[in-house]
Structures are given as C-alpha cells and as structure tokens.
Amino acid sequence: MNGLSITCPQCGFSRTVDMQRIPARAVRAVCPRCRQGFSFDRDDGRGDQAPKTAATSAEAVPPPPALLPAPPLETASLRRIPFVFTGNAREYFGIWIVNTLLKIVSLGLYSPWAKVRKRKYFYGNTLLDDAHFDYLADPLALLKGWLIGAGLFILYSVGTRFSPVLSGALGILFFLVLPWLVVRSRLFNNRNSSHRNIRFNFTPSYREAYTAFAWLPLMTPFTLGAIVPYTVYRQKRFLMEHNSFGLTPFAFDARSGDFYLVFVRAFGLLLLLGGLSFASASVLLPVLNTRVASAAAILPAFLPFLLMAGYLFLGLYVYVRLTNLTWNGTRISSHRFVSSLRVRDMAWLFASNALAVALSAGLLVPWATVRLARYRLGHLAIETCGELDLFRADNIGEVGATGEEIGDIFGVDIGI
C-alpha cells in the first residue's frame, strides 16, 4: 500500500492512510480524537510503499471520513460562524400582544396560530451564515393536536380534583406516554424547521426513548440518585444523535463522565451553600446578637431570600454547564457546534428580566424574551473547515402535531 502517515499536531494522534483513498485535492483533515482541523502535506506519502507507522494498532485506526475533500484553500482554514438574532422587542411586542388578546377572546383556540406566528418571527430572525431559518408548521395541524391535548388536560384536572385514585392512574399513564410525546414532538418540530430550504428531521427510536425517559429515571431511587447524571447524558444524546439536517445526521460525542463532573461540582457548591447557611444560623447570629442587635434582627428576615437565591443560582449553574456541554459535544459532518454561555451572564439576565417583568405587570415579557434569545444565540456558533451549503435535502413526509401539543399543554420541556 502506498500510505501517507498523518499526525494531528494538537493531540499527536496518528494513522496511516492509503493514498488512493485520499481525494485528489484534499489538504486538510479533522482529527477523530480531538476534532481539531489541520493541514497535511500529501507529498510526504509519494513513493512510500510501506506504512510509516507500522506500530499503529488496528483499534486506533478511525473511520476514513475525517479527510475533508475539495477545499478551496481560502476557505479550508478553520472558521467560526456565529448564530445571529436580529429581532427586537418593539416588533415582537406587536406579535405578543395580539397573540395574548386573541387567545383570551377565543378561550385558547387561537393558541396554534399564536405559536406559529411566534416561531416564524424567532426562526426568521435567526441567521446562520447570512441565511435565516424557517418555521413551516400548519396552524390547522396544530389545532387538531391542541384540541386533543386540551381534552386530556381537562380530564386530568377534573380527575385529580375528585378522585385521588384516578389522579394517580392518570399520573402513571402520563409517565408511560412521556417518551412517546418526546419523540413525536421532536419529529414534528424538526420536520417543520428548515434552513436554506433544507428541512431538519428526527429519526424516531421509541425503544431508546423509553430507556432514556422512563427506565433510567425509575432507577433513580434504587441508586440513591447516582444514576441522574447518566440519565441526563442519555437524554441529551438521544435528542441530539437522532437529529439530521437533510440527509446528514448529527453526531454526539460528549462523554458521560463530563456530565458526572458537572453534577459533582454542583454538589460541591450545594455543600458550600449548606455550610454557609449553617454557619450563619449557628455562629454568626449569636455573635451579632451580642454585639450588633439591629443587624441580628434584620438578618433572619433576609436569610430565606438569600438561600433561595443561592439555590436558584445553583440550578442555573447546572443548566448552563449542561447546555454548553451538550452543544459542544454535537457536530454535523465536520461542522462542530460551540456554545459559550456564562453562568454570571445568565444569572444577571434572569434576575433583571424577572424584576422588569414584575415591575411592568408583564408588559415587558417580549423585551425579556428577545433579550434572552439574543444572548443565547449570540453565544452559539459553528466551527467549520468547509462550506455550509454542501448539504443535500431529504424527501420527508408530514407528521401529526398531537404529541407536540399535548407535551406543550402539559409543560413537557424537551429543549436542549
């Protein structure tokens, strides 16, 4: 074999590739271990009749798609393409206030149209590589699902009011259908989302959905919670790996150990918060009571709020770290997502948004929504060595909106 030994300059990973399998114009590769792009010199392999790295083990040889074909040299270097949100609070306020009033007047029947109007606005104002996204759902399809979901919600509300047995039975039934709702909702939303006229898709796997969203959560009490990080990892992996853009599937290569690390750090912060609370109650208060009586009288009144703020910050820490970890472990072809949300920025956004909404009696909800969307999308990007317009569309069919609307009405959150 006329082989070319290619070594990643970032992590030192090496493999020997048959020259006949390397595209004629390829000059860059992506390391399958560290996912970094780099240039290689194909002339190193000319005349080499034997592999240069005979010691390379068979199990270390990765699949060939790491080589990047057809590179215009000026676009072959690694570049970061950010997501951009161009919406503003004034425009969205007009949509939001009309949606709110019509939902009230129609007793909720306008909800499907309101959802489509809102998503069309946010998708249309989200740009990637100067091209916007589209939301293509039919409000009438959503209305059918909404009517079924509203009927089930009324049955559940009435049942829980008059019969604890029926309430428990409905709760178990909801738990059993939750994985189905997750799959159907994801399927509907992906097939009605597009970019550059290419639709997203979702490959349903009900067996894996029931493992991630039913079986593993059931194991939580038997493992004293130790399985929770692995459960979250399996859920994120399921939601990402089954996505596709046209004919190109997504890939997810984050490790379960990284998810455990997030929860271990959060547990450390929880212990620190508990220690500070104990010290405040048992040590600081007696000292203040003897030296500064006025401060000792005020501190107990604020202590519950400080504790609540501390636990909310802890929850936000987990949310931000998991969001970054999930996106940073996701790629499509050789394009990798990069998320760089910061905990303190998100804490400020949530705190200031909540204060503004409360002081305005809810009228600043559109401003807060646009502000949050702009921050989140402004810290999401794609790193690529090639172009984003090389994807091919897939021929996909329509799917019902029942799962999407039932999940929405019952507050099922399947976001990343």
Coordinates of C-alpha atoms in Angstrom, one line a residue:
M1 CA 0.0 0.0 0.0
N2 CA 1.3 3.5 -0.9
G3 CA 0.5 5.0 2.5
L4 CA 0.6 8.5 4.0
S5 CA 1.2 8.9 7.7
I6 CA -0.9 11.8 9.1
T7 CA -0.3 13.1 12.6
C8 CA -2.6 15.5 14.5
P9 CA -0.4 18.5 15.7
Q10 CA -2.9 19.1 18.6
C11 CA -3.0 15.7 20.3
G12 CA -0.4 13.6 18.5
F13 CA -2.9 11.0 17.2
S14 CA -1.5 9.3 14.1
R15 CA -2.7 6.9 11.4
T16 CA -1.6 5.7 8.0
V17 CA -4.0 6.2 5.1
D18 CA -3.8 4.6 1.7
M19 CA -3.0 7.4 -0.8
Q20 CA -5.7 6.0 -3.2
R21 CA -8.4 6.8 -0.6
I22 CA -7.4 10.4 -0.2
P23 CA -9.3 12.8 -2.5
A24 CA -7.1 14.4 -5.2
R25 CA -7.3 18.0 -3.8
A26 CA -7.6 17.3 -0.1
V27 CA -5.1 19.2 2.0
R28 CA -6.8 19.3 5.4
A29 CA -8.1 16.7 7.8
V30 CA -10.1 16.6 11.1
C31 CA -8.6 14.6 13.9
P32 CA -11.2 11.9 15.0
R33 CA -9.8 12.1 18.6
C34 CA -9.7 15.8 19.4
R35 CA -11.8 17.1 16.5
Q36 CA -9.3 19.8 15.6
G37 CA -8.8 20.6 11.9
F38 CA -5.2 20.8 10.5
S39 CA -3.3 20.8 7.2
F40 CA -1.2 17.9 6.0
D41 CA 1.4 17.5 3.2
R42 CA 0.3 14.8 0.8
D43 CA 3.8 14.8 -0.8
D44 CA 5.1 13.0 2.3
G45 CA 3.4 9.9 1.1
R46 CA 4.7 9.7 -2.5
G47 CA 6.9 6.8 -3.2
D48 CA 6.3 5.3 0.3
Q49 CA 5.4 1.7 -0.4
A50 CA 5.1 0.7 3.2
P51 CA 3.2 2.3 6.1
K52 CA 5.4 4.6 8.1
T53 CA 3.7 3.9 11.4
A54 CA 3.6 0.1 11.5
A55 CA 3.1 0.2 15.2
T56 CA -0.3 1.9 14.8
S57 CA -2.8 -0.6 16.4
A58 CA -5.8 -1.7 14.5
E59 CA -8.2 -0.4 17.1
A60 CA -6.7 3.0 16.9
V61 CA -7.5 3.4 13.3
P62 CA -10.6 5.6 13.0
P63 CA -13.1 5.6 10.1
P64 CA -11.9 7.4 7.0
P65 CA -14.4 10.3 6.8
A66 CA -12.1 12.6 8.7
L67 CA -10.5 13.7 5.5
L68 CA -12.0 16.8 4.1
P69 CA -12.5 16.8 0.3
A70 CA -12.5 19.7 -2.2
P71 CA -11.0 22.5 -0.3
P72 CA -10.8 25.9 -1.9
L73 CA -7.7 26.9 0.0
E74 CA -9.1 30.3 1.0
T75 CA -12.0 28.5 2.8
A76 CA -10.1 25.5 4.1
S77 CA -9.0 27.1 7.4
L78 CA -11.0 26.6 10.5
R79 CA -13.5 29.4 10.9
R80 CA -16.3 30.1 13.4
I81 CA -19.7 31.1 12.1
P82 CA -21.9 32.6 14.8
F83 CA -25.7 32.5 15.1
V84 CA -27.2 36.0 14.9
F85 CA -30.5 37.1 16.2
T86 CA -31.9 40.2 14.5
G87 CA -35.3 40.6 16.2
N88 CA -36.2 43.4 18.5
A89 CA -38.5 44.0 21.4
R90 CA -40.8 46.5 19.6
E91 CA -41.6 44.2 16.7
Y92 CA -42.1 41.2 18.9
F93 CA -44.3 43.2 21.3
G94 CA -46.8 43.7 18.5
I95 CA -47.0 40.0 17.8
W96 CA -47.1 39.1 21.5
I97 CA -49.9 41.5 22.5
V98 CA -52.1 40.4 19.5
N99 CA -51.5 36.7 20.3
T100 CA -52.3 37.3 24.0
L101 CA -55.5 39.2 23.4
L102 CA -56.8 36.7 20.7
K103 CA -56.0 33.7 22.9
I104 CA -58.1 35.3 25.7
V105 CA -61.0 36.2 23.4
S106 CA -61.0 32.7 21.7
L107 CA -60.7 30.9 25.0
G108 CA -57.4 29.4 23.9
L109 CA -58.4 28.3 20.4
Y110 CA -56.1 30.8 18.8
S111 CA -53.1 29.2 20.5
P112 CA -51.9 27.2 17.5
W113 CA -51.9 30.3 15.3
A114 CA -50.1 32.2 18.1
K115 CA -47.4 29.6 18.3
V116 CA -46.8 29.6 14.6
R117 CA -46.6 33.4 14.5
K118 CA -44.2 33.5 17.4
R119 CA -41.9 30.8 16.0
K120 CA -42.0 32.2 12.5
Y121 CA -40.7 35.5 13.9
F122 CA -37.9 34.0 16.0
Y123 CA -36.9 31.5 13.3
G124 CA -37.0 34.2 10.6
N125 CA -34.8 36.5 12.7
T126 CA -32.2 33.8 13.5
L127 CA -29.4 33.8 10.9
L128 CA -26.5 31.4 10.3
D129 CA -24.0 32.3 7.6
D130 CA -26.4 35.2 6.5
A131 CA -29.3 32.7 5.9
H132 CA -32.3 32.7 8.1
F133 CA -34.3 29.7 9.5
D134 CA -37.9 29.0 8.6
Y135 CA -40.8 27.5 10.6
L136 CA -43.2 25.8 8.3
A137 CA -45.9 24.3 10.6
D138 CA -49.6 24.5 9.6
P139 CA -51.8 26.0 12.4
L140 CA -54.7 23.7 11.5
A141 CA -52.5 20.7 12.1
L142 CA -51.5 22.1 15.4
L143 CA -55.2 22.9 16.2
K144 CA -56.1 19.2 16.0
G145 CA -53.3 18.3 18.4
W146 CA -54.2 21.2 20.7
L147 CA -57.9 20.0 20.9
I148 CA -56.8 16.5 21.9
G149 CA -54.3 17.9 24.4
A150 CA -56.8 20.3 25.9
G151 CA -59.3 17.5 26.3
L152 CA -56.8 15.3 28.2
F153 CA -55.8 18.3 30.4
I154 CA -59.4 18.9 31.4
L155 CA -59.9 15.2 32.1
Y156 CA -56.7 15.2 34.2
S157 CA -57.7 18.4 36.1
V158 CA -61.2 17.1 36.9
G159 CA -59.9 13.7 37.8
T160 CA -57.3 15.0 40.3
R161 CA -60.0 17.2 41.9
F162 CA -62.5 14.4 42.6
S163 CA -60.6 11.1 42.8
P164 CA -57.1 10.5 44.2
V165 CA -57.1 7.1 42.6
L166 CA -57.9 8.5 39.2
S167 CA -55.3 11.2 39.8
G168 CA -52.7 8.5 40.5
A169 CA -53.7 6.4 37.5
L170 CA -53.6 9.4 35.2
G171 CA -50.1 10.3 36.6
I172 CA -48.8 6.8 35.8
L173 CA -50.4 6.9 32.3
F174 CA -48.7 10.3 31.7
F175 CA -45.4 8.9 32.8
L176 CA -45.8 5.9 30.4
V177 CA -46.6 8.1 27.4
L178 CA -43.9 10.7 28.1
P179 CA -41.2 9.1 25.9
W180 CA -43.8 8.9 23.0
L181 CA -44.6 12.6 23.5
V182 CA -40.9 13.4 23.4
V183 CA -40.3 11.6 20.1
R184 CA -43.5 12.9 18.4
S185 CA -42.8 16.5 19.5
R186 CA -39.2 16.4 18.3
L187 CA -40.3 14.8 15.0
F188 CA -43.0 17.4 14.3
N189 CA -40.8 20.4 15.1
N190 CA -37.8 19.2 13.2
R191 CA -39.7 18.4 10.1
N192 CA -41.3 21.8 10.2
S193 CA -37.9 23.6 10.6
S194 CA -35.6 24.5 7.7
H195 CA -32.5 26.4 6.8
R196 CA -31.6 27.3 3.2
N197 CA -34.8 25.4 2.1
I198 CA -33.4 22.1 3.6
R199 CA -35.6 20.6 6.4
F200 CA -34.4 19.1 9.6
N201 CA -35.6 15.6 10.5
F202 CA -35.6 13.3 13.5
T203 CA -35.2 9.5 13.4
P204 CA -37.6 8.1 15.9
S205 CA -36.4 5.3 18.2
Y206 CA -39.1 4.5 20.8
R207 CA -37.0 1.8 22.5
E208 CA -34.2 4.2 23.2
A209 CA -36.7 6.9 24.2
Y210 CA -38.3 4.7 26.8
T211 CA -34.8 3.8 28.1
A212 CA -33.7 7.4 28.5
F213 CA -37.0 9.0 29.7
A214 CA -38.7 6.1 31.6
W215 CA -36.5 3.2 32.6
L216 CA -33.4 5.2 33.7
P217 CA -35.5 7.7 35.8
L218 CA -37.2 4.8 37.5
M219 CA -33.8 3.6 38.7
T220 CA -33.1 6.9 40.5
P221 CA -34.3 5.9 44.0
F222 CA -32.6 2.5 43.8
T223 CA -29.2 4.1 43.0
L224 CA -29.7 6.9 45.6
G225 CA -29.5 9.5 42.7
A226 CA -26.1 8.3 41.4
I227 CA -27.7 7.5 38.0
V228 CA -29.1 11.0 37.5
P229 CA -26.0 12.4 35.5
Y230 CA -26.0 9.2 33.3
T231 CA -29.8 9.7 32.7
V232 CA -29.3 13.3 31.6
Y233 CA -26.4 12.2 29.4
R234 CA -28.6 9.5 27.7
Q235 CA -31.4 12.0 27.2
K236 CA -29.2 14.7 25.7
R237 CA -27.5 12.1 23.5
F238 CA -30.9 10.8 22.3
L239 CA -32.2 14.2 21.4
M240 CA -29.0 15.2 19.5
E241 CA -28.0 11.9 17.8
H242 CA -31.3 11.3 16.1
N243 CA -31.4 14.8 14.5
S244 CA -30.5 15.3 10.9
F245 CA -30.2 18.2 8.5
G246 CA -31.4 17.0 5.1
L247 CA -29.5 13.7 4.5
T248 CA -26.8 14.5 7.0
P249 CA -27.2 13.1 10.6
F250 CA -26.0 14.8 13.7
A251 CA -23.3 13.1 15.9
F252 CA -22.9 13.4 19.7
D253 CA -19.5 12.6 21.2
A254 CA -19.7 14.1 24.7
R255 CA -18.9 11.6 27.5
S256 CA -21.0 10.5 30.4
G257 CA -18.0 11.4 32.7
D258 CA -18.3 15.0 31.7
F259 CA -21.9 15.0 32.9
Y260 CA -20.9 13.5 36.2
L261 CA -18.3 16.2 36.6
V262 CA -20.9 18.9 36.3
F263 CA -23.1 17.3 38.9
V264 CA -20.1 16.7 41.2
R265 CA -19.2 20.4 41.1
A266 CA -22.8 21.3 41.7
F267 CA -22.9 19.0 44.7
G268 CA -19.8 20.7 46.0
L269 CA -21.4 24.1 45.6
L270 CA -24.5 22.7 47.4
L271 CA -22.4 21.6 50.3
L272 CA -20.7 25.0 50.4
L273 CA -24.1 26.7 50.4
G274 CA -25.3 24.4 53.2
G275 CA -22.2 25.1 55.2
L276 CA -22.6 28.9 54.9
S277 CA -26.3 28.6 55.9
F278 CA -25.4 26.5 59.0
A279 CA -22.6 29.0 59.9
S280 CA -25.0 31.9 59.5
A281 CA -27.6 30.3 61.7
S282 CA -25.4 28.8 64.5
V283 CA -22.4 31.1 64.6
L284 CA -23.0 34.5 63.0
L285 CA -26.4 35.2 64.5
P286 CA -25.3 34.7 68.2
V287 CA -22.3 36.9 67.6
L288 CA -24.4 39.6 66.0
N289 CA -27.0 39.3 68.7
T290 CA -24.4 40.2 71.4
R291 CA -22.6 42.9 69.5
V292 CA -24.9 44.4 66.8
A293 CA -28.5 43.8 67.9
S294 CA -30.1 45.6 65.0
A295 CA -28.2 43.6 62.4
A296 CA -29.1 40.4 64.2
A297 CA -32.8 41.3 64.0
I298 CA -32.6 42.1 60.3
L299 CA -30.5 39.1 59.0
P300 CA -33.1 36.3 59.8
A301 CA -35.7 38.1 57.7
F302 CA -33.3 38.1 54.6
L303 CA -31.8 34.7 55.2
P304 CA -34.6 32.7 53.4
F305 CA -34.3 35.0 50.3
L306 CA -30.5 34.6 50.3
L307 CA -30.9 30.9 50.5
M308 CA -33.5 30.9 47.7
A309 CA -31.2 33.0 45.5
G310 CA -28.3 30.6 46.2
Y311 CA -30.3 27.5 45.2
L312 CA -31.6 29.3 42.1
F313 CA -28.0 30.1 41.1
L314 CA -27.1 26.5 41.7
G315 CA -29.8 25.4 39.3
L316 CA -28.7 27.9 36.8
Y317 CA -25.1 26.7 37.1
V318 CA -26.2 23.1 36.2
Y319 CA -28.4 24.4 33.3
V320 CA -25.6 26.5 31.7
R321 CA -22.9 23.8 32.1
L322 CA -25.2 21.1 30.7
T323 CA -26.2 23.3 27.8
N324 CA -22.6 24.1 26.9
L325 CA -21.6 20.5 27.3
T326 CA -24.4 19.3 25.0
W327 CA -23.8 21.7 22.2
N328 CA -20.0 21.4 22.4
G329 CA -20.4 17.6 22.0
T330 CA -22.6 17.9 19.0
R331 CA -21.4 18.1 15.4
I332 CA -22.9 17.6 11.9
S333 CA -20.5 16.2 9.4
S334 CA -17.2 18.1 10.1
H335 CA -19.0 21.1 11.5
R336 CA -19.0 21.4 15.3
F337 CA -21.3 23.5 17.5
V338 CA -19.7 25.8 20.0
S339 CA -21.7 27.2 23.0
S340 CA -20.1 29.6 25.4
L341 CA -22.9 30.6 27.8
R342 CA -21.6 32.1 31.1
V343 CA -23.3 31.5 34.4
R344 CA -23.0 35.0 35.7
D345 CA -24.3 36.5 32.5
M346 CA -27.4 34.2 32.6
A347 CA -27.9 34.9 36.3
W348 CA -28.0 38.6 35.5
L349 CA -30.3 38.1 32.6
F350 CA -32.8 36.0 34.6
A351 CA -32.7 38.3 37.6
S352 CA -33.1 41.6 35.7
N353 CA -35.7 40.1 33.3
A354 CA -37.8 38.8 36.3
L355 CA -37.6 42.2 38.0
A356 CA -38.5 44.1 34.8
V357 CA -41.5 41.8 34.1
A358 CA -42.7 42.0 37.7
L359 CA -42.5 45.8 37.8
S360 CA -44.2 46.2 34.4
A361 CA -47.1 43.8 35.3
G362 CA -46.0 41.5 32.5
L363 CA -45.8 44.1 29.7
L364 CA -42.0 43.6 29.4
V365 CA -42.3 39.9 28.7
P366 CA -41.5 40.5 24.9
W367 CA -38.4 42.6 25.9
A368 CA -37.2 39.9 28.2
T369 CA -37.8 37.1 25.7
V370 CA -35.9 38.9 22.9
R371 CA -33.1 39.8 25.2
L372 CA -32.6 36.2 26.3
A373 CA -32.8 34.9 22.7
R374 CA -30.2 37.4 21.6
Y375 CA -27.8 36.4 24.3
R376 CA -28.2 32.6 23.9
L377 CA -27.9 32.7 20.1
G378 CA -25.0 35.2 20.3
H379 CA -23.0 32.6 22.3
L380 CA -23.7 29.8 19.9
A381 CA -21.6 29.2 16.7
I382 CA -20.4 26.5 14.3
E383 CA -16.8 25.8 13.7
T384 CA -16.1 24.5 10.2
C385 CA -13.3 23.9 7.8
G386 CA -15.6 23.9 4.8
E387 CA -18.8 25.5 3.5
L388 CA -22.3 25.1 4.9
D389 CA -24.1 24.9 1.6
L390 CA -22.9 21.4 0.7
F391 CA -25.8 19.6 2.5
R392 CA -28.5 17.8 0.4
A393 CA -32.2 17.8 1.2
D394 CA -34.1 14.7 2.1
N395 CA -37.6 13.7 1.0
I396 CA -39.6 13.6 4.2
G397 CA -43.3 13.3 4.9
E398 CA -45.7 15.2 7.1
V399 CA -46.3 14.2 10.8
G400 CA -49.1 14.9 13.1
A401 CA -48.9 17.5 15.8
T402 CA -50.7 15.6 18.6
G403 CA -47.5 14.8 20.6
E404 CA -46.2 18.4 20.2
E405 CA -49.4 20.0 21.5
I406 CA -50.0 17.5 24.4
G407 CA -46.4 18.0 25.5
D408 CA -46.8 21.8 25.3
I409 CA -50.1 21.8 27.3
F410 CA -48.7 19.6 30.0
G411 CA -45.5 21.6 30.2
V412 CA -43.1 18.9 28.8
D413 CA -39.8 20.6 28.2
I414 CA -37.6 18.8 25.7
G415 CA -35.3 21.7 24.9
I416 CA -31.5 21.3 24.9

